[in-house]
CSV table of C-alpha atoms in Angstrom, one decimal:
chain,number,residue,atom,x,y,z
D,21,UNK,CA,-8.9,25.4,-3.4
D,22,UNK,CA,-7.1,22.3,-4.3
D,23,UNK,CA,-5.3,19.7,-2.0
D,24,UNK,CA,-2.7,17.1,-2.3
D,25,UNK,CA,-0.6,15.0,-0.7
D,26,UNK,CA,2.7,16.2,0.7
D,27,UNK,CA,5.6,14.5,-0.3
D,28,UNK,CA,7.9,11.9,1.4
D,29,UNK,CA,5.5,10.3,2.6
D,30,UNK,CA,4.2,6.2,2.2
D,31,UNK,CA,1.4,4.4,3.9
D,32,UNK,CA,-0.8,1.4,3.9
D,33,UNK,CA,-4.1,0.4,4.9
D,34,UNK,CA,-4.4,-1.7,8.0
D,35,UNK,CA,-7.7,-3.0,8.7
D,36,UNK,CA,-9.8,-0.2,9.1
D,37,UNK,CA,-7.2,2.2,9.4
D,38,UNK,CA,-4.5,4.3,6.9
D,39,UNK,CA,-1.5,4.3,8.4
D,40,UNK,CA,0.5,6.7,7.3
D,41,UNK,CA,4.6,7.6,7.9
D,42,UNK,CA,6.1,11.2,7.4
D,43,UNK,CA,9.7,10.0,6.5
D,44,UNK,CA,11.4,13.2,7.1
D,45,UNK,CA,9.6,14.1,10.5
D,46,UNK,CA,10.2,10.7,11.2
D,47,UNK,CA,6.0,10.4,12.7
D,48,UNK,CA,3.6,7.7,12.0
D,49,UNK,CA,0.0,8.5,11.8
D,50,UNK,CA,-3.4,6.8,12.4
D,51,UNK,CA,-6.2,7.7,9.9
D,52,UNK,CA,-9.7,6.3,11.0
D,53,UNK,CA,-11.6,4.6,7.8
D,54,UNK,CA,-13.4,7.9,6.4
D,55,UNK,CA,-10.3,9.3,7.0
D,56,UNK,CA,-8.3,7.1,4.7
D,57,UNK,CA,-11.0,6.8,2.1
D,58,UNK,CA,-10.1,11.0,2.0
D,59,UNK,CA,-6.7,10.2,1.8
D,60,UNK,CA,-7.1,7.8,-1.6
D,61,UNK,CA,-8.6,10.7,-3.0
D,62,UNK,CA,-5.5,13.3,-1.7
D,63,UNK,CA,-3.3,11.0,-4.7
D,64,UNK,CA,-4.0,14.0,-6.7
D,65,UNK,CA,-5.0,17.9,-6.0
D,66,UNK,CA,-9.1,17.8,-4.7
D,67,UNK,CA,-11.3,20.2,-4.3
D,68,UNK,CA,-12.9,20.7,-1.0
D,69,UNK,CA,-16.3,19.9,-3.0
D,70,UNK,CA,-15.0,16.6,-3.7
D,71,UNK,CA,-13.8,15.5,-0.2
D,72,UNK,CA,-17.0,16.7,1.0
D,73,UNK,CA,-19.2,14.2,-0.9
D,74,UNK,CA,-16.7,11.3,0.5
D,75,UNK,CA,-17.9,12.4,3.8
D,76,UNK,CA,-21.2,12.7,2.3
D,77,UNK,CA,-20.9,9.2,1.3
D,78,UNK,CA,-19.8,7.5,4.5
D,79,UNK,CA,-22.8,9.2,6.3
D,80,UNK,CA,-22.2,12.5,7.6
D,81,UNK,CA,-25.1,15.4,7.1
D,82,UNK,CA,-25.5,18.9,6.9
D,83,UNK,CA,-23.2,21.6,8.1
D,84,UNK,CA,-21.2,19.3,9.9
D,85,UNK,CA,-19.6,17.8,6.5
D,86,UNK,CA,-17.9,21.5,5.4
D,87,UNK,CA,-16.5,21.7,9.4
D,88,UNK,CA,-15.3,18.1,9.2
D,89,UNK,CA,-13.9,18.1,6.0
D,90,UNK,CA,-12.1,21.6,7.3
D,91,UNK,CA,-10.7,20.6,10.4
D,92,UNK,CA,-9.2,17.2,9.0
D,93,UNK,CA,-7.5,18.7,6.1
D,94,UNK,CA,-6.4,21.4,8.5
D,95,UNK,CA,-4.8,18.6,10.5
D,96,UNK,CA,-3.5,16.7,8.0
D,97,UNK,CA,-1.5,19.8,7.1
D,98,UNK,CA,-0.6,21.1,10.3
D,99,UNK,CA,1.2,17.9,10.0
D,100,UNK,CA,2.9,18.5,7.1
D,101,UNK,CA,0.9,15.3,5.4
D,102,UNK,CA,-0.9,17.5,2.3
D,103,UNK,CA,-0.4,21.0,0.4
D,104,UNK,CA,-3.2,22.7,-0.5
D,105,UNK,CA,-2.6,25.5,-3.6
D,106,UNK,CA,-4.7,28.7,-1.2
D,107,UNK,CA,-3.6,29.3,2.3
D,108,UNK,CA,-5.3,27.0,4.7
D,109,UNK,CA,-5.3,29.8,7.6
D,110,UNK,CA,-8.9,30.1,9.5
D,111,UNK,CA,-10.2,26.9,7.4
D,112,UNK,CA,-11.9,25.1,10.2
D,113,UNK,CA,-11.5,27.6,12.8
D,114,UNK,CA,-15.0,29.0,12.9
D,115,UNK,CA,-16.8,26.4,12.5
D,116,UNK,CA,-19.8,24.9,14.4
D,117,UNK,CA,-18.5,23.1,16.9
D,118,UNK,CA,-19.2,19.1,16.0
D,119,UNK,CA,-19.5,16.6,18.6
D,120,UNK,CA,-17.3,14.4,16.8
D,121,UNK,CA,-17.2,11.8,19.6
D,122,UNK,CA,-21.2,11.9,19.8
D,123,UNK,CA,-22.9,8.0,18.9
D,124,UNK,CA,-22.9,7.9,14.9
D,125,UNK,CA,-20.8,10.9,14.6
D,126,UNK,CA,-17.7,9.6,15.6
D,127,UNK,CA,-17.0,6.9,13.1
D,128,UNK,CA,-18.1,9.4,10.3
D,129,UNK,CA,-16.1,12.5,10.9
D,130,UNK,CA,-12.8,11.9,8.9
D,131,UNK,CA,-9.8,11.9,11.7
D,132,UNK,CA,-6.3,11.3,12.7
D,133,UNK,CA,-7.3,8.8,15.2
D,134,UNK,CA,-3.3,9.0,16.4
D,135,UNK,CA,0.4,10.1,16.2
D,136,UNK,CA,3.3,8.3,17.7
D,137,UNK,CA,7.0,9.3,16.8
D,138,UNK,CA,9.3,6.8,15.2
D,139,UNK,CA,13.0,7.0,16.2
D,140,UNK,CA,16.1,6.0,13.8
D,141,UNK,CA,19.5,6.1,14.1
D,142,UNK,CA,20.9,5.4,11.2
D,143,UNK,CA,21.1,9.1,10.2
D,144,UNK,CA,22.9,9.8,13.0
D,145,UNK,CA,25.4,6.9,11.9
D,146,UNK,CA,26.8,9.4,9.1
D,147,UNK,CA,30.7,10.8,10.1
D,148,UNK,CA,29.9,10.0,13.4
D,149,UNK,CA,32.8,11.1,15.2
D,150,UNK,CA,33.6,10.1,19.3
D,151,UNK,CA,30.1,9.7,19.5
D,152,UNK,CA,28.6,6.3,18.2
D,153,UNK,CA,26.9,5.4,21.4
D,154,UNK,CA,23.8,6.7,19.6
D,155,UNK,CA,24.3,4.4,16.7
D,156,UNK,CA,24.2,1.6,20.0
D,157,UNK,CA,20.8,2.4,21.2
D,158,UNK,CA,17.8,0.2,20.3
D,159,UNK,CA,14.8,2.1,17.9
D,160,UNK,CA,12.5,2.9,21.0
D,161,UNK,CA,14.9,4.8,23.1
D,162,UNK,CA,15.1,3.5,26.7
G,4,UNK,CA,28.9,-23.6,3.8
G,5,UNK,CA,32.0,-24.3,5.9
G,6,UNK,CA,34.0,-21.2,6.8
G,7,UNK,CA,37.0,-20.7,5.0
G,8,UNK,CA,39.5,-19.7,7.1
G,9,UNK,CA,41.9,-16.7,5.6
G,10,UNK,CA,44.7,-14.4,6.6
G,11,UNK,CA,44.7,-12.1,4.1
G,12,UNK,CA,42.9,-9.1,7.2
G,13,UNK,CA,39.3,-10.1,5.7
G,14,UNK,CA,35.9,-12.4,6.4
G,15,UNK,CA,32.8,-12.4,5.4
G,16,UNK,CA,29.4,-13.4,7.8
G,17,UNK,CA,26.1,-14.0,6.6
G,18,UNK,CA,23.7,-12.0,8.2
G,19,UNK,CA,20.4,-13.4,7.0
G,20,UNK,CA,21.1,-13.6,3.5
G,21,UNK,CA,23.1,-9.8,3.1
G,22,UNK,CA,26.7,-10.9,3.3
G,23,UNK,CA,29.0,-8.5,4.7
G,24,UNK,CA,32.5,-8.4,4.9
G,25,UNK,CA,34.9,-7.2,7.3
G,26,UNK,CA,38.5,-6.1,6.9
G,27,UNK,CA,41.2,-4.3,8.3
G,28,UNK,CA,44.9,-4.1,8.6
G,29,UNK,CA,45.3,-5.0,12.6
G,30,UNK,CA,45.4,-8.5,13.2
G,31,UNK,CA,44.1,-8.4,16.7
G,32,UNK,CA,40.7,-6.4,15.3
G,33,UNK,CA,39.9,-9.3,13.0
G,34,UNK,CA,40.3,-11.8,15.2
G,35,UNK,CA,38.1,-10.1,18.0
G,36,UNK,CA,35.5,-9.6,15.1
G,37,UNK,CA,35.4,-13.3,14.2
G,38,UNK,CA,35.1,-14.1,17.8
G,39,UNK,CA,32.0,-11.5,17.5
G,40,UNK,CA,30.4,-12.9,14.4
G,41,UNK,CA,31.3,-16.4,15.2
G,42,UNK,CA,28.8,-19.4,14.1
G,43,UNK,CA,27.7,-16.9,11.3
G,44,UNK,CA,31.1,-16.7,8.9
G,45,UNK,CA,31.2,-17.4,5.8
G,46,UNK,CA,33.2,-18.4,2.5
G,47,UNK,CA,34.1,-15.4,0.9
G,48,UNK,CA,31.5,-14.5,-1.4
G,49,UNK,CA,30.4,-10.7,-2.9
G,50,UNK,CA,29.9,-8.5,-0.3
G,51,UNK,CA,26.3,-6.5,0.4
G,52,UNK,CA,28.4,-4.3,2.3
G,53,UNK,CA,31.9,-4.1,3.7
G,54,UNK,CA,33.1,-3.0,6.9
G,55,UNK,CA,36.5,-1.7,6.7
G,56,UNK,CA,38.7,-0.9,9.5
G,57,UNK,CA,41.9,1.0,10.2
G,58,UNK,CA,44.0,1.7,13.5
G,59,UNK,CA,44.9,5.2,11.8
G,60,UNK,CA,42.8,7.8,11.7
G,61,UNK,CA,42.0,8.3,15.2
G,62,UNK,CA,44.6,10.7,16.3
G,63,UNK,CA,42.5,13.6,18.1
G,64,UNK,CA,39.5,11.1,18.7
G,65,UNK,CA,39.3,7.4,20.3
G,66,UNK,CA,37.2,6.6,16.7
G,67,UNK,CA,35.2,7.4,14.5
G,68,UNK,CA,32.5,6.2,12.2
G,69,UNK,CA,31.7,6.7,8.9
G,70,UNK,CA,29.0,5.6,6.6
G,71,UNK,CA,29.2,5.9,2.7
G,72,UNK,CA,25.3,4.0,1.9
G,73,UNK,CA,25.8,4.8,-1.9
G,74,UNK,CA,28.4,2.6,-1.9
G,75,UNK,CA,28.0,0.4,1.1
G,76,UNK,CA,30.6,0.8,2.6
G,77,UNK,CA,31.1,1.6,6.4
G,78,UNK,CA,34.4,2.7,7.6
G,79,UNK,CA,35.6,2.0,11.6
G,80,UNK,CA,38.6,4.2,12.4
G,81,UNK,CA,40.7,4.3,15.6
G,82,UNK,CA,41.6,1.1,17.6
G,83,UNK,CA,38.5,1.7,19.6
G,84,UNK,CA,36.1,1.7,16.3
G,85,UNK,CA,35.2,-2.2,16.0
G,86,UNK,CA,34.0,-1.8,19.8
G,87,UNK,CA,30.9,0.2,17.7
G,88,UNK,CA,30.6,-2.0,14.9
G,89,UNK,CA,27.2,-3.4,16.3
G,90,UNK,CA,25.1,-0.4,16.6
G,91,UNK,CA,26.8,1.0,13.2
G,92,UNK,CA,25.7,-2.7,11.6
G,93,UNK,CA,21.9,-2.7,12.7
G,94,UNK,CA,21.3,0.4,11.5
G,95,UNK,CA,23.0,0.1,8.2
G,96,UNK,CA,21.8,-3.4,7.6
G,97,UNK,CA,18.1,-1.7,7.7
G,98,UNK,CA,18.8,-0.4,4.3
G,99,UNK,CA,20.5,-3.1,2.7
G,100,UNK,CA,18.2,-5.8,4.0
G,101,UNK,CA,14.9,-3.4,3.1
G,102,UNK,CA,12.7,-5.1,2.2
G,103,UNK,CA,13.2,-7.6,5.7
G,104,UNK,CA,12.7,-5.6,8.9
G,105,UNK,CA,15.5,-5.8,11.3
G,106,UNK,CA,13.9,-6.0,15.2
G,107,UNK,CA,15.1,-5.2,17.8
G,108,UNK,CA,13.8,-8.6,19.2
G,109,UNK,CA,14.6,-12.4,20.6
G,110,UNK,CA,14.5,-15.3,18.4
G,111,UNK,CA,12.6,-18.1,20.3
G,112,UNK,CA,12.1,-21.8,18.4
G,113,UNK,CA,9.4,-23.5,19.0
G,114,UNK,CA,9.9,-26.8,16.6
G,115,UNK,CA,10.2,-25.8,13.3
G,116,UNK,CA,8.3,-22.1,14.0
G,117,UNK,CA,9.5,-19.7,15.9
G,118,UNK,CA,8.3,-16.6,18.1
G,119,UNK,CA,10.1,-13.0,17.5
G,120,UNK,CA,10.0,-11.6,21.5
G,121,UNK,CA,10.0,-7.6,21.4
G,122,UNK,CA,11.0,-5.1,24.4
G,123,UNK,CA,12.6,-1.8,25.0
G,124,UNK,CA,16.2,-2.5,27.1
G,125,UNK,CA,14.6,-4.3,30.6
G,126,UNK,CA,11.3,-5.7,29.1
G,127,UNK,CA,12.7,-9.4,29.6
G,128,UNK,CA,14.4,-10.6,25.9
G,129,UNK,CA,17.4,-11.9,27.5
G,130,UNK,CA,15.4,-12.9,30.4
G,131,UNK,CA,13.0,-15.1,27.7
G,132,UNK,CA,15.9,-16.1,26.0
G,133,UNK,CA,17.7,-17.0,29.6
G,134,UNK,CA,14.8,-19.1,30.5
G,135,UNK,CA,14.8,-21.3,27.4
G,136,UNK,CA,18.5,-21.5,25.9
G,137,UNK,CA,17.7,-24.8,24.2
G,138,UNK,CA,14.7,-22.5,22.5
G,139,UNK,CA,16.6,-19.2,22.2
G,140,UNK,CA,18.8,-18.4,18.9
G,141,UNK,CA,19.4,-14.9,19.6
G,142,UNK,CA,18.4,-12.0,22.3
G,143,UNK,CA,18.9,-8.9,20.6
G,144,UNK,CA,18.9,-8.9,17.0
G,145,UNK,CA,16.4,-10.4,14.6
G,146,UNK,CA,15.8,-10.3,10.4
G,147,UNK,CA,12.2,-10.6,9.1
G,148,UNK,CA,11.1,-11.0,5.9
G,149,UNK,CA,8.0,-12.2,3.9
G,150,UNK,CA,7.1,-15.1,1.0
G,151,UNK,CA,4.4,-15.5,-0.8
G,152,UNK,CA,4.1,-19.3,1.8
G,153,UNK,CA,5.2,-17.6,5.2
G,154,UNK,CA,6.6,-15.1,6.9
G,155,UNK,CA,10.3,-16.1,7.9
G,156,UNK,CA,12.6,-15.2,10.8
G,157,UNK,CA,16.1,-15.1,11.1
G,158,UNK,CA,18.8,-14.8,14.0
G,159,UNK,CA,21.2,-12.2,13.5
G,160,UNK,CA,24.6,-12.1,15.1
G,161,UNK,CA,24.8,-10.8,19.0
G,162,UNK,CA,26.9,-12.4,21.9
G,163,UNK,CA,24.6,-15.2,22.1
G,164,UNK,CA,23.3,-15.7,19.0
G,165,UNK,CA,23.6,-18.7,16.3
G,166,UNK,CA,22.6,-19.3,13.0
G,167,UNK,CA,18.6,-19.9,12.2
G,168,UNK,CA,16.0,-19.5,9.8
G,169,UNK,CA,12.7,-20.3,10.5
G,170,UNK,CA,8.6,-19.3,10.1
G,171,UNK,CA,7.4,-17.2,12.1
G,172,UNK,CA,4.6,-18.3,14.3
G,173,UNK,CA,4.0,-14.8,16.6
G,174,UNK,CA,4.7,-12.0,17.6
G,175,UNK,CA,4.8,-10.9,21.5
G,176,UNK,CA,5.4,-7.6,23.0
G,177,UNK,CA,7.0,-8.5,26.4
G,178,UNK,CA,6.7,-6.6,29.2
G,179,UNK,CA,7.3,-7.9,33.0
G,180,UNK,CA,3.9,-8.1,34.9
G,181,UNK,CA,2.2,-10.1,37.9
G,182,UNK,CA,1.1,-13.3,35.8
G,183,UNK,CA,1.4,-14.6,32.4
G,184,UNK,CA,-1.1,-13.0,30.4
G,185,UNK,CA,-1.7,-12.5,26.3
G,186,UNK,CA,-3.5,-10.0,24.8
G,187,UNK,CA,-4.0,-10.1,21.1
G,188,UNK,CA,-3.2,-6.9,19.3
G,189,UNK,CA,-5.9,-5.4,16.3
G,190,UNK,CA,-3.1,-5.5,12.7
G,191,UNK,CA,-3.2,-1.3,13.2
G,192,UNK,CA,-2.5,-1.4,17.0
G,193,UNK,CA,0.4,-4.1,16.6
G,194,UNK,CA,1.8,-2.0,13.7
G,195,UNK,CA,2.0,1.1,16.1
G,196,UNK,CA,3.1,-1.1,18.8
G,197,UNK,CA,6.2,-2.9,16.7
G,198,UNK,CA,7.3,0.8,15.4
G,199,UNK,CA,9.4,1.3,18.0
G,200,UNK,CA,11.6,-2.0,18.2
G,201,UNK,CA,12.5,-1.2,14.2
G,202,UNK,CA,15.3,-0.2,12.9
G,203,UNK,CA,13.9,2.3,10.1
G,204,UNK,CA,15.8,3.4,7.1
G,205,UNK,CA,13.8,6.6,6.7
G,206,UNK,CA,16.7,8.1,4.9
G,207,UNK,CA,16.4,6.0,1.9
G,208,UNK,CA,12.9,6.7,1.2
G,209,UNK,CA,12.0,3.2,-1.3
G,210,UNK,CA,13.6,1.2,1.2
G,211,UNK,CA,11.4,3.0,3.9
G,212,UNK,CA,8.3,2.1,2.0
G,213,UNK,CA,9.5,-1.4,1.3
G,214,UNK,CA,9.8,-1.9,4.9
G,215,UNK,CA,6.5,-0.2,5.9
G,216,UNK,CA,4.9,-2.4,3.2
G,217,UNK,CA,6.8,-5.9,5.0
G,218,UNK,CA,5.7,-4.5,8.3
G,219,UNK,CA,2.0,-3.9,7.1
G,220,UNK,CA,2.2,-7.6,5.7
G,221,UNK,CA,4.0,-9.8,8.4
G,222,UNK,CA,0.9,-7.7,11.2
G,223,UNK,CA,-1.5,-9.1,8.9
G,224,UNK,CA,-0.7,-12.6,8.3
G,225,UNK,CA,1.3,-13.1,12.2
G,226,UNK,CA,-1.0,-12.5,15.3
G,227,UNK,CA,1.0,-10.0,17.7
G,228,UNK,CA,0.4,-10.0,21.8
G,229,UNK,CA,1.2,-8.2,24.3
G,230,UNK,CA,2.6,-10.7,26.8
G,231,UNK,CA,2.8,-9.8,30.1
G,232,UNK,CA,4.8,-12.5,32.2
G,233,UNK,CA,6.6,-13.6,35.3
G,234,UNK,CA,10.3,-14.6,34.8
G,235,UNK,CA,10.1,-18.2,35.2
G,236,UNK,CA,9.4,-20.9,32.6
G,237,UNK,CA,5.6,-21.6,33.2
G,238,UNK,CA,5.6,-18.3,30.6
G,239,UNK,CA,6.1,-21.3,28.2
G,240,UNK,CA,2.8,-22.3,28.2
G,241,UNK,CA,1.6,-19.3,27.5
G,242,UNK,CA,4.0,-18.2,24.6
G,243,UNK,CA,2.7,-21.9,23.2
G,244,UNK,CA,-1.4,-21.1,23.8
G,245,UNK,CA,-3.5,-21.9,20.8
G,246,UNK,CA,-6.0,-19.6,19.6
């Protein structure tokens, strides 16, 4: 199995942190550092192999690198933020549950550390008709 | 540059460097637009993007709106329609001014810096601009862009506003609380924070990234706070603390 990044997407790194935006779902997303050093690595289709010895590399051990590895890309495409080329169903699902919050786990585990939803109105400024009150809001809603 | 005044149903204003013209065949809706955009008209020079207005085309609605990016060109129709011009303007000058970010934001000077004040509707921007009107250059609408030597700031046209450019010296989140208090936001947390007082042009995807990229930038080299504060002008001091 290969995986990629999705498309219509851009992002930056922040600190610590990959910050990623979903243009056409209009979300922004947190990535913690393991996490983003995963994502460099989605700029072209990766095996599972490979992301596991990035995980490998920032510190994580044993059976907890496959269910790590699993679960984040699992995420990362339940939010529409990579493809993968084989059905992703049950990837993650049975695996041994990981205290990923647990002292020295946490910070190794790749994650999406957080989601918030970015509103625009420009889109709705298109043939607006009897109703550009919308285009009159501010970003954040009220 | 003095304004030139003209008759011919047309002006320009300068909205941070994007001109933008305005035109329309009802005398009465360009002279209430150049009472609008007053202090920021211009000489006539080539338009970013034009605004053009007609009294026809409303019959079955009050207005309408119409935006044509590909060729900038936004079209008000109805007698109504300039009444919308500013929400149709911030939104479409996201995409012509990409790379800048426009805010949803006060413009406070402070000297020759200034401080960009951010707030959903009620969080206090008028207030901080109604507290220091000598400081404040605009209380609703703000342009941001980055240099290689500074991050600059510049007042875009609401009621209130008049023409400035300056650096920007900080960022603050405003919110009303019981005291004056700062809090310095982490580059990722300020980034998640200033999200929602952005206009984004996620429909143009390069000039989504180009903004994302000026946002990741201006977090990085501009502390942002979350200022709580009490309405009054001892907030000043605060607004002016040195790290």
């Amino acid at each position: 199995m290969k995986v990629t990044r999705a498309e219509c997407l851009a992002w930056r790194k922040i600190d610590q942190e990959t910050v990623v935006i979903h243009l056409a779902e209009r979300k922004m997303f947190g990535l913690n550092d393991i996490g983003g050093r995963m994502w460099e690595a989605l700029s072209a289709p990766t095996t599972l192999e490979r992301l596991e010895a990035i995980v490998v590399e920032g510190g994580l051990e044993g059976a907890n690198v496959i269910d790590a590895v699993e679960r984040f890309i699992v995420d990362l495409a339940e939010e529409g933020l990579v493809m993968s080329d084989e059905p992703l169903e049950g990837r993650g699902d049975d695996a041994e549950v990981v205290d990923f919050m647990a002292p020295g786990v946490s910070g190794r585990v790749p994650r999406i550390e957080w989601r918030e939803e970015i509103r625009q109105f420009a889109g709705q400024c298109h043939f607006l008709s009897g109703q550009s009150h919308q285009c009159n809001q501010h970003p954040g809603g009220s | 540059m003095d304004p030139v005044v003209r008759n011919d149903g047309r002006f320009c204003i300068d909205l941070g460097g994007t001109i933008a013209e305005f035109s329309s065949s009802e005398p009465d809706a360009i002279h209430r637009m150049r009472r609008r955009f007053a202090g920021f008209e211009v000489a006539s020079a080539r338009p970013v993007i034009s605004f053009i207005h007609s009294p026809e085309g409303g019959e079955q609605l009050s207005f309408s709106t119409s935006v044509d990016l590909k060729n900038r060109k936004v079209y008000l129709f109805g007698e109504q329609g300039i009444s919308h011009v500013d929400g149709v303007l911030r939104t479409v000058l996201a995409v012509v001014a990409a790379p800048d970010l426009i805010a949803h934001a006060a413009l406070l000077l402070d000297g020759e810096r200034a401080f960009l004040c951010c707030g959903k509707p009620g969080a206090g921007k008028s207030t901080m601009a109604g507290l220091f009107p000598e400081n404040a250059v605009c209380d609703e609408l703000a342009r941001v862009g980055v240099s290689p030597k500074r991050v600059v700031a510049k007042s875009l046209p609401y009621w209130k506003a008049r023409p400035a450019t300056v650096s920007l010296k900080s960022i603050f989140l405003l919110r009303h609380g019981l005291s004056n208090r700062r809090i310095r936001l982490s580059a990722s947390d300020a980034i998640r924070e200033l999200r929602r007082h952005l206009y984004w042009p996620l429909d143009e995807e390069k000039a989504a990234d180009a903004t994302f990229g000026t946002l990741s930038e201006v977090v990085q080299r501009v502390p942002v706070y979350r200022l709580d504060f009490l309405p009054d002008r001892r907030v000043w001091k605060t607004l002016t603390e040195v790290e």
